PDB file of C-alpha atoms in Angstrom:
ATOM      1  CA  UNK A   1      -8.745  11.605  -2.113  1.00 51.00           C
ATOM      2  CA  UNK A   2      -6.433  13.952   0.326  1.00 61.00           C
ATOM      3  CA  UNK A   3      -3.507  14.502  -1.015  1.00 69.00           C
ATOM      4  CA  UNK A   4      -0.392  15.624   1.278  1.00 87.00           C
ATOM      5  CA  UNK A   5       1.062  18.657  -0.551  1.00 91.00           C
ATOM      6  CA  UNK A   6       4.868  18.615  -1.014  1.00 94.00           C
ATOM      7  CA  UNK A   7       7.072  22.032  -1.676  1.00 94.00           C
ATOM      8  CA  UNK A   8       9.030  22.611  -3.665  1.00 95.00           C
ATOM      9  CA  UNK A   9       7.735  20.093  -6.753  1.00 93.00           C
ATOM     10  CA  UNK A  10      10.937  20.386  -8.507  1.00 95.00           C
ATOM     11  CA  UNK A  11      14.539  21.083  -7.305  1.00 96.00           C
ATOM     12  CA  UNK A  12      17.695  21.365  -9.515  1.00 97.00           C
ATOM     13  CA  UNK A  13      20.851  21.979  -7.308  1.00 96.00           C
ATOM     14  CA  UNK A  14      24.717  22.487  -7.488  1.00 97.00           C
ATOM     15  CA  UNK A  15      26.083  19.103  -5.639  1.00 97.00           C
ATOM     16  CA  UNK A  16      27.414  19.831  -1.819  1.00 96.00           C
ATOM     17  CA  UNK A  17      24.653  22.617  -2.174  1.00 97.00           C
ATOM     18  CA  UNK A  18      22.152  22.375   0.865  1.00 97.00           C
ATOM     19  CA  UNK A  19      18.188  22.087   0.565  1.00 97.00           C
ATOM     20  CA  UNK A  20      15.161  21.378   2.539  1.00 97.00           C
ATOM     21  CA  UNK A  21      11.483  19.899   1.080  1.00 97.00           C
ATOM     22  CA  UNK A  22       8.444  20.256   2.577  1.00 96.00           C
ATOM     23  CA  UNK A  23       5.184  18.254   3.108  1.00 95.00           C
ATOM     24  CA  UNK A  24       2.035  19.334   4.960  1.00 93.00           C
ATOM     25  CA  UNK A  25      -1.368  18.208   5.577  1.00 88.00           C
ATOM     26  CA  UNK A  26      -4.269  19.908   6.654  1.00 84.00           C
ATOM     27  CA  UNK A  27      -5.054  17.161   9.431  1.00 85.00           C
ATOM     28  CA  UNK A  28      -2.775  15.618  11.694  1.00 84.00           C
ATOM     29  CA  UNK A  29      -0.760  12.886  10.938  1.00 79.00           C
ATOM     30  CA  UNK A  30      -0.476  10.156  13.403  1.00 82.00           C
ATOM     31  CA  UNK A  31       2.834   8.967  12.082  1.00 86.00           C
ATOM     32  CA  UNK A  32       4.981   9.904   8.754  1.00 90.00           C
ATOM     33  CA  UNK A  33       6.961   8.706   6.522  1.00 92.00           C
ATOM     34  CA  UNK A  34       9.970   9.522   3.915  1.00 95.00           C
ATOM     35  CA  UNK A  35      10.125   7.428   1.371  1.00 95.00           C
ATOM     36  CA  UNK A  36      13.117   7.828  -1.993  1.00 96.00           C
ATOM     37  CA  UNK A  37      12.748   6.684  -5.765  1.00 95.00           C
ATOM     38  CA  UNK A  38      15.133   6.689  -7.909  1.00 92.00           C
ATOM     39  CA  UNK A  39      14.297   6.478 -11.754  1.00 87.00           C
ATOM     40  CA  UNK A  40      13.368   3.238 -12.820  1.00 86.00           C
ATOM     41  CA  UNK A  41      12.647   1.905  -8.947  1.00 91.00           C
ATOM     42  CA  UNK A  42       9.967   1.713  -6.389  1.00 93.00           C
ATOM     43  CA  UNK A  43       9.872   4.129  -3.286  1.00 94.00           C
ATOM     44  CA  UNK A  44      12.421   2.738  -0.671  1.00 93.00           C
ATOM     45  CA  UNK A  45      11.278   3.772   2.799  1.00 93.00           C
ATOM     46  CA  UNK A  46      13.908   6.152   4.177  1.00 94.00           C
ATOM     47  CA  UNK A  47      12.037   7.147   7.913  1.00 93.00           C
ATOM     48  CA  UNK A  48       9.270   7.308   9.906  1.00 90.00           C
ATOM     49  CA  UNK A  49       8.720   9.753  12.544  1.00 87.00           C
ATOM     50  CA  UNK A  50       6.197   9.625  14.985  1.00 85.00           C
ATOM     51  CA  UNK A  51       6.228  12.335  17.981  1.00 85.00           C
ATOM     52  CA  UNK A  52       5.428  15.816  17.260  1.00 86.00           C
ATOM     53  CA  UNK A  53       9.041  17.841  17.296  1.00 88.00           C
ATOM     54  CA  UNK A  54      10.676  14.664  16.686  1.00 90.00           C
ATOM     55  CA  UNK A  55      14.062  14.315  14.635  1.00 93.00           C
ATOM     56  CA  UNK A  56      15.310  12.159  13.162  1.00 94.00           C
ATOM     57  CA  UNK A  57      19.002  11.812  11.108  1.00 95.00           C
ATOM     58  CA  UNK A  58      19.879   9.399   8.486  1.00 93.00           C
ATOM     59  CA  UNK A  59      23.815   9.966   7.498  1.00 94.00           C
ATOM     60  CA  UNK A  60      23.184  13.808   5.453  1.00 96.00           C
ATOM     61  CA  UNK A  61      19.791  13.830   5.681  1.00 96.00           C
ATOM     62  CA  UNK A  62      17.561  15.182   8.329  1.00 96.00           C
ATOM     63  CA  UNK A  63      14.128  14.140   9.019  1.00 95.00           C
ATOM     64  CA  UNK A  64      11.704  16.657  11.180  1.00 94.00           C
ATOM     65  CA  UNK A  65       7.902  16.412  12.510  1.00 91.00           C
ATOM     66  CA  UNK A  66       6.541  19.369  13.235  1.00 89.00           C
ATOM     67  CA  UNK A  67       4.983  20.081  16.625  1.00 86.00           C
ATOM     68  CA  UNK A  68       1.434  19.720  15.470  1.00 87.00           C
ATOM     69  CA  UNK A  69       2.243  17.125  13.590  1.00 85.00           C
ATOM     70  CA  UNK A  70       0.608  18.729  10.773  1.00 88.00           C
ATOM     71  CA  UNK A  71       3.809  19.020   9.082  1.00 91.00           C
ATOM     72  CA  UNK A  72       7.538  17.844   7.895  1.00 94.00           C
ATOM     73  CA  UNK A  73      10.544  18.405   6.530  1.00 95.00           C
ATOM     74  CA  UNK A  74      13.392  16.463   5.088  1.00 97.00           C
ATOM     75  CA  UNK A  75      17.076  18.749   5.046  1.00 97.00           C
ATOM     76  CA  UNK A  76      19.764  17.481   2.904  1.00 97.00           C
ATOM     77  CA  UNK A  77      23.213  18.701   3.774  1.00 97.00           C
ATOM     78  CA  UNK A  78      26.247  18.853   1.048  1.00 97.00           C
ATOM     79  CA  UNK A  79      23.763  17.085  -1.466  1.00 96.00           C
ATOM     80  CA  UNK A  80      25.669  14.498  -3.672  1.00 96.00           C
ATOM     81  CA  UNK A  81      24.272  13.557  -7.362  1.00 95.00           C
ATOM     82  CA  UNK A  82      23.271  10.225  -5.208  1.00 94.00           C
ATOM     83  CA  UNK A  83      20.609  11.815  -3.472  1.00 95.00           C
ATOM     84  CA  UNK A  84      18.777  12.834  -7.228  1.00 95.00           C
ATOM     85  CA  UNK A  85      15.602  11.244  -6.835  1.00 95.00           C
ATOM     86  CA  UNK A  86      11.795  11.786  -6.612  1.00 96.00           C
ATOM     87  CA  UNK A  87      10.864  12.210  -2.288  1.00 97.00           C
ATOM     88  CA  UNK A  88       7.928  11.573  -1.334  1.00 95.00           C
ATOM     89  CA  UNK A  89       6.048  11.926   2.403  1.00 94.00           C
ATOM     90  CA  UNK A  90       3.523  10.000   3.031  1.00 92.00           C
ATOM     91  CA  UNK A  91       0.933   9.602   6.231  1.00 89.00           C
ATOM     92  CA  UNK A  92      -0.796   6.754   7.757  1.00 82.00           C
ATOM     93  CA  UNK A  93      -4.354   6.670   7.309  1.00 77.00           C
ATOM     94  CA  UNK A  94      -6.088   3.577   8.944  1.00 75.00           C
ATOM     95  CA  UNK A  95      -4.441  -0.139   8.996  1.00 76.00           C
ATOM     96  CA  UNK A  96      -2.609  -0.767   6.161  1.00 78.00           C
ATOM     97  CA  UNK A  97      -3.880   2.753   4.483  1.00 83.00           C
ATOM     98  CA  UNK A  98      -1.281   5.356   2.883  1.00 88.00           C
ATOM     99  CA  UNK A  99      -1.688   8.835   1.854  1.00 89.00           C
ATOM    100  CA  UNK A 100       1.093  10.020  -0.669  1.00 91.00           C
ATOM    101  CA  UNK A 101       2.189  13.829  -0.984  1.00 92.00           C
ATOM    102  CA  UNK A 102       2.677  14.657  -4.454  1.00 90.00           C
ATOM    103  CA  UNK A 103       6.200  14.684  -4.446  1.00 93.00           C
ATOM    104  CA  UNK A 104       9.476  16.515  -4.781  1.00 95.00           C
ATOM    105  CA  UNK A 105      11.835  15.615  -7.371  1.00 95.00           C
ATOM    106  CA  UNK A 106      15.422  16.034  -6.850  1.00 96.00           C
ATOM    107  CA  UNK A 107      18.086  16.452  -9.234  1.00 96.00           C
ATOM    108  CA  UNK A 108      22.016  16.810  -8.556  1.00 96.00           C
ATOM    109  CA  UNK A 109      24.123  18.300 -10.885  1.00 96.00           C
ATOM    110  CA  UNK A 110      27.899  17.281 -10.256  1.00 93.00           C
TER     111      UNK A 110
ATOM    112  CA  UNK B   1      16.421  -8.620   1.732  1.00 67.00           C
ATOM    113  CA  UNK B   2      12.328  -9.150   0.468  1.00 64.00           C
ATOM    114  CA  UNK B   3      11.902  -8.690  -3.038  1.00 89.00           C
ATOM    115  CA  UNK B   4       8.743  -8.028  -5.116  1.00 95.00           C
ATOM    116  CA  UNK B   5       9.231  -8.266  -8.354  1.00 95.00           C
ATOM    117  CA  UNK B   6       6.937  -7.063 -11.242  1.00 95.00           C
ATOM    118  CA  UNK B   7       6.587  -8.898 -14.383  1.00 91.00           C
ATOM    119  CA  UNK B   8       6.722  -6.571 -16.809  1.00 92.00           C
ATOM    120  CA  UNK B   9       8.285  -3.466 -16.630  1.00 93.00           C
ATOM    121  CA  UNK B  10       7.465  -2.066 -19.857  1.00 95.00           C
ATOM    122  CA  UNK B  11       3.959  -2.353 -21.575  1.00 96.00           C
ATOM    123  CA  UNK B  12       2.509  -1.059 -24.880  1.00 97.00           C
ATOM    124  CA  UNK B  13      -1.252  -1.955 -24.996  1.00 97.00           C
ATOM    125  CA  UNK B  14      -3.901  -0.986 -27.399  1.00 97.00           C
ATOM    126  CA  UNK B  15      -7.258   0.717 -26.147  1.00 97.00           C
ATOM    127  CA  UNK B  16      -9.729  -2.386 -25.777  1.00 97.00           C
ATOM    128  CA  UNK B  17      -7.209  -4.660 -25.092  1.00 97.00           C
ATOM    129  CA  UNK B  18      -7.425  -6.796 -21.544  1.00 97.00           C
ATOM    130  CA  UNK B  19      -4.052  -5.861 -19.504  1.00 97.00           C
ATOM    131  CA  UNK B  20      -2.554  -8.340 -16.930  1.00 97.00           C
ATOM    132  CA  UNK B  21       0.333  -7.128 -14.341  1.00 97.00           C
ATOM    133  CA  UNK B  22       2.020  -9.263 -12.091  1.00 97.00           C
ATOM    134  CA  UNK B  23       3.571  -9.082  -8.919  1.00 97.00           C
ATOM    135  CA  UNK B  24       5.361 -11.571  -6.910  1.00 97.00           C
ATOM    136  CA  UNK B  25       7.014 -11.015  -3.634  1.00 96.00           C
ATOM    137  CA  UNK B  26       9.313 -13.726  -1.770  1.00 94.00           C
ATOM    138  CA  UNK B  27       9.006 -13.088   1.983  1.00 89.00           C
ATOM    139  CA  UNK B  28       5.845 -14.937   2.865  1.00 91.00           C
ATOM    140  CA  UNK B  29       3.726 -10.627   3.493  1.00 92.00           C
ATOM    141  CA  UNK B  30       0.341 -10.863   3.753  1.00 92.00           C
ATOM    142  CA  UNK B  31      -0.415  -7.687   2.525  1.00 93.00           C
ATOM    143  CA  UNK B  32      -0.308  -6.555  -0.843  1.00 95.00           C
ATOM    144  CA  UNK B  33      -1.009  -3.577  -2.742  1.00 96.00           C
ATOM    145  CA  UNK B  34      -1.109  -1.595  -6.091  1.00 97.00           C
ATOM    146  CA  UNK B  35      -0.824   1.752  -6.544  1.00 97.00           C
ATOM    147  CA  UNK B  36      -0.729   4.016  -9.665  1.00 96.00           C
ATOM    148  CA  UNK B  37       1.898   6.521  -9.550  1.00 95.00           C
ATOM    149  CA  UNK B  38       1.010   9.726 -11.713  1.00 93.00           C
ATOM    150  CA  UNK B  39       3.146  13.411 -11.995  1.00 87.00           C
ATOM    151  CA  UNK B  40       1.634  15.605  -9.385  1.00 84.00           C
ATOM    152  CA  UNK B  41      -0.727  13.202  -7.803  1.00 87.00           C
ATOM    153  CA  UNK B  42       1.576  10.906  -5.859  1.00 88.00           C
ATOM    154  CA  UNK B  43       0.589   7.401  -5.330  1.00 92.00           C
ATOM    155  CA  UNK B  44      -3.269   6.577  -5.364  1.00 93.00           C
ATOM    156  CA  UNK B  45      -4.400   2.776  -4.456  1.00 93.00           C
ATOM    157  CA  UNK B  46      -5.962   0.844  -6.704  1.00 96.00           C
ATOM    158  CA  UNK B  47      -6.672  -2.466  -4.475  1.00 96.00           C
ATOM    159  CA  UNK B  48      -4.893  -4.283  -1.698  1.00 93.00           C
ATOM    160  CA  UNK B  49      -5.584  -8.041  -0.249  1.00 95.00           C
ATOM    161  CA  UNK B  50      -5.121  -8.744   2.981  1.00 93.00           C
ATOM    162  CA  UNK B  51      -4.900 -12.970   2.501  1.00 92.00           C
ATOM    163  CA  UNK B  52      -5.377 -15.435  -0.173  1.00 93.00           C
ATOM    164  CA  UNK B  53      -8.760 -14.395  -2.155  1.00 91.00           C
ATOM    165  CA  UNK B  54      -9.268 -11.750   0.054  1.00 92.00           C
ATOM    166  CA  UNK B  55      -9.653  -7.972  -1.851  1.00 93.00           C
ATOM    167  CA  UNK B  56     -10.345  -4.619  -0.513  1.00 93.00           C
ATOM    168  CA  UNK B  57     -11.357  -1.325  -3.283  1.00 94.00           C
ATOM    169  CA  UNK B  58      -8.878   1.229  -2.835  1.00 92.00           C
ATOM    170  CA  UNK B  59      -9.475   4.894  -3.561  1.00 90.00           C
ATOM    171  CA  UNK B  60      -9.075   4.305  -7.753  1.00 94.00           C
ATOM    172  CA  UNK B  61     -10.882   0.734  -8.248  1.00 96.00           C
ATOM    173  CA  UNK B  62     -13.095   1.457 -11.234  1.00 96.00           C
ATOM    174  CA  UNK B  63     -11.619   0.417 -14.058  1.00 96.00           C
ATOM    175  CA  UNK B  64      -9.791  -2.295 -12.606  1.00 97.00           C
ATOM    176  CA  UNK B  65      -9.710  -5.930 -11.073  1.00 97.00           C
ATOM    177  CA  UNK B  66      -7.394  -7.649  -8.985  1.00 97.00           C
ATOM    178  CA  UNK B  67      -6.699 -11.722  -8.103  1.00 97.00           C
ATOM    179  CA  UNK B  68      -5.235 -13.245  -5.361  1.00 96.00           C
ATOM    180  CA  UNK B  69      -5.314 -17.164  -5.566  1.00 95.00           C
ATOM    181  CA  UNK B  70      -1.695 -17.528  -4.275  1.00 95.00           C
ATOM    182  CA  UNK B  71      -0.225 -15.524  -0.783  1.00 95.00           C
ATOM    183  CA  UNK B  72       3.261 -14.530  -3.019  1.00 96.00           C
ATOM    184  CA  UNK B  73       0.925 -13.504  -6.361  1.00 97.00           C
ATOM    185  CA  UNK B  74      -0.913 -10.308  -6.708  1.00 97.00           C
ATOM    186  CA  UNK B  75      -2.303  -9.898  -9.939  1.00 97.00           C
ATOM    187  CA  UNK B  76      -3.612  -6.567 -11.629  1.00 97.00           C
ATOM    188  CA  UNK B  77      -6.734  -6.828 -14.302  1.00 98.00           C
ATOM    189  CA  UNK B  78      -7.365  -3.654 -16.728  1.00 97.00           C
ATOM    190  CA  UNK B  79     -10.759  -5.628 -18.448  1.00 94.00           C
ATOM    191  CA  UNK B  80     -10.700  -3.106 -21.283  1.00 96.00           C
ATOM    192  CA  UNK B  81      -7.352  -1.001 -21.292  1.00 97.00           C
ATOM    193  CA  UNK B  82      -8.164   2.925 -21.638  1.00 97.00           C
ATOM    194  CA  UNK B  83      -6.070   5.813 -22.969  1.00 97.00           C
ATOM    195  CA  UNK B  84      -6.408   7.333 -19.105  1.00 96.00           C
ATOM    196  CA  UNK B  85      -4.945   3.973 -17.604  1.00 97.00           C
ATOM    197  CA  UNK B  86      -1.590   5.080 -18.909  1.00 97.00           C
ATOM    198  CA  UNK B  87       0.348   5.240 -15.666  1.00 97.00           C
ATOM    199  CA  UNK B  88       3.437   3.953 -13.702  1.00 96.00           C
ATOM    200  CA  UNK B  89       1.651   0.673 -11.837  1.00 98.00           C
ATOM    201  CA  UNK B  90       3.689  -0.070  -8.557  1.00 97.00           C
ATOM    202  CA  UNK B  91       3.221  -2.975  -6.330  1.00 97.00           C
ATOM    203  CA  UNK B  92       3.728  -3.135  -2.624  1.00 95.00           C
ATOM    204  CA  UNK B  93       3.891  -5.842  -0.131  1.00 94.00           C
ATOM    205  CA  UNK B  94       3.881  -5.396   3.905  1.00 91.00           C
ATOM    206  CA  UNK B  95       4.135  -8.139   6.837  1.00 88.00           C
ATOM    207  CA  UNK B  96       0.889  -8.699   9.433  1.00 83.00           C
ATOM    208  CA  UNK B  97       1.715  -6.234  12.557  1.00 80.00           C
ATOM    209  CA  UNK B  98       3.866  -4.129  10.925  1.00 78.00           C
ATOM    210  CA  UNK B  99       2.236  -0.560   9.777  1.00 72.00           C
ATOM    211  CA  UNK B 100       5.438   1.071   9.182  1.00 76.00           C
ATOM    212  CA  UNK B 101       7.677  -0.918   6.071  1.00 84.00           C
ATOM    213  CA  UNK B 102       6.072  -1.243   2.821  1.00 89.00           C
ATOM    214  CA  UNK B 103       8.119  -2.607  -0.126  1.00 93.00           C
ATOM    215  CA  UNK B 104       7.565  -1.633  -3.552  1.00 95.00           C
ATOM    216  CA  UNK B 105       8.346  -3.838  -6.815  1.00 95.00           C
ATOM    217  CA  UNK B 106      10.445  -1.610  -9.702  1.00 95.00           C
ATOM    218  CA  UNK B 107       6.953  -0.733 -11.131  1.00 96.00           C
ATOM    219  CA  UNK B 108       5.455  -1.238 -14.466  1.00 96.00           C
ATOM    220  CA  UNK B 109       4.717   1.686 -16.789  1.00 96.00           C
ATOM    221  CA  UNK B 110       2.106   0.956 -19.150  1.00 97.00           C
ATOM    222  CA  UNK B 111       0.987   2.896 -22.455  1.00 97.00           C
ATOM    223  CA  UNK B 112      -2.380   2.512 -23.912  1.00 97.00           C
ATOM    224  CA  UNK B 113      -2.377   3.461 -27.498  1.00 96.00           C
TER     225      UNK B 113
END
């Protein structure tokens, strides 16, 4: 099964510290999306981008496809013990059909 | 707000042993899903059902069953439980038409001893 590859795996930051994670794919992705889990919860569904170069912002967080829409990236500014948390990308393969990247977990050390 | 909720979310099972997860969703989705979530290897579907008795193999079906006899109940069978089943199990549920919002119960993680 393809597996989106997310950078870095693991992140362990200072809180109002800035950081970006990656996620890229070999193929194109049609359409992408962000999703956030917190310990103990399902994936919530933070964004979905669509156009190549698109960006998108949700509050600190910033959301960008890349022009070949091969890639993305999600930039946190000031990060907030809040936003600890495992990220994950993942593309849209077919109706109803999800790839998942492998993940970047987040932690925020007050 | 939809809600899928997972029955157990907790599970100690012994190898052998036949494993049944729930999942129950309240907003009437067509679409339902599980997905094992392991470190490293994201989430990899197990099954989904597109309507009542309706099942489609994902990309990690052996091993598994599924049963859909009710549109809010989506039901996840391990037959014979196996130390390499030990996993987070998350369900999903999405609405006809739309691709983009999937919503995911709080998950189950399940250890076969």
């Amino acid at each position: 099964t393809q597996l989106l590859e997310q950078s870095p795996q693991f992140l362990s930051i200072q809180e109002g510290e800035n950081l970006t994670v990656y996620c890229n794919s070999s193929s194109v992705f049609s359409s992408l999306q962000w999703y956030r889990q917190e310990p103990g919860e399902g994936p919530v569904l933070l964004v979905t981008v669509v156009t190549g170069g698109e960006v998108k912002k949700l509050k600190r967080l910033t959301f960008q496809f890349g022009d070949a829409r091969k890639d993305s990236s999600l930039h946190i500014t000031a990060a907030q013990p809040g936003d600890t948390g495992l990220y994950l990308c993942a593309k849209v393969s077919g109706t109803y059909k999800y790839i998942f990247g492998t993940g970047t977990r987040l932690k925020v050390l007050a | 707000d939809v809600k899928v909720t997972q029955s157990s979310r907790y599970l100690v099972k012994r190898t052998g042993e036949k494993v049944f997860l729930e999942c129950v969703q309240d907003m009437d989705h067509e679409n339902m899903f599980w997905y094992r979530q392991d470190p490293g290897l994201g989430l990899r579907l197990i099954y989904f059902s597109y309507d009542v008795k309706m099942k489609e193999k994902g990309d990690i079906p052996e091993g598994y069953s599924v049963s859909r006899e009710k549109k809010e109940r989506f039901s996840l069978i391990l037959e014979s439980a196996s130390t390499n089943q030990t996993s987070m199990y998350l369900c999903a549920s999405i609405r006809d038409g739309d691709q983009e919002t999937q919503y995911f119960g709080p998950g189950t993680r399940l250890l076969v001893l």
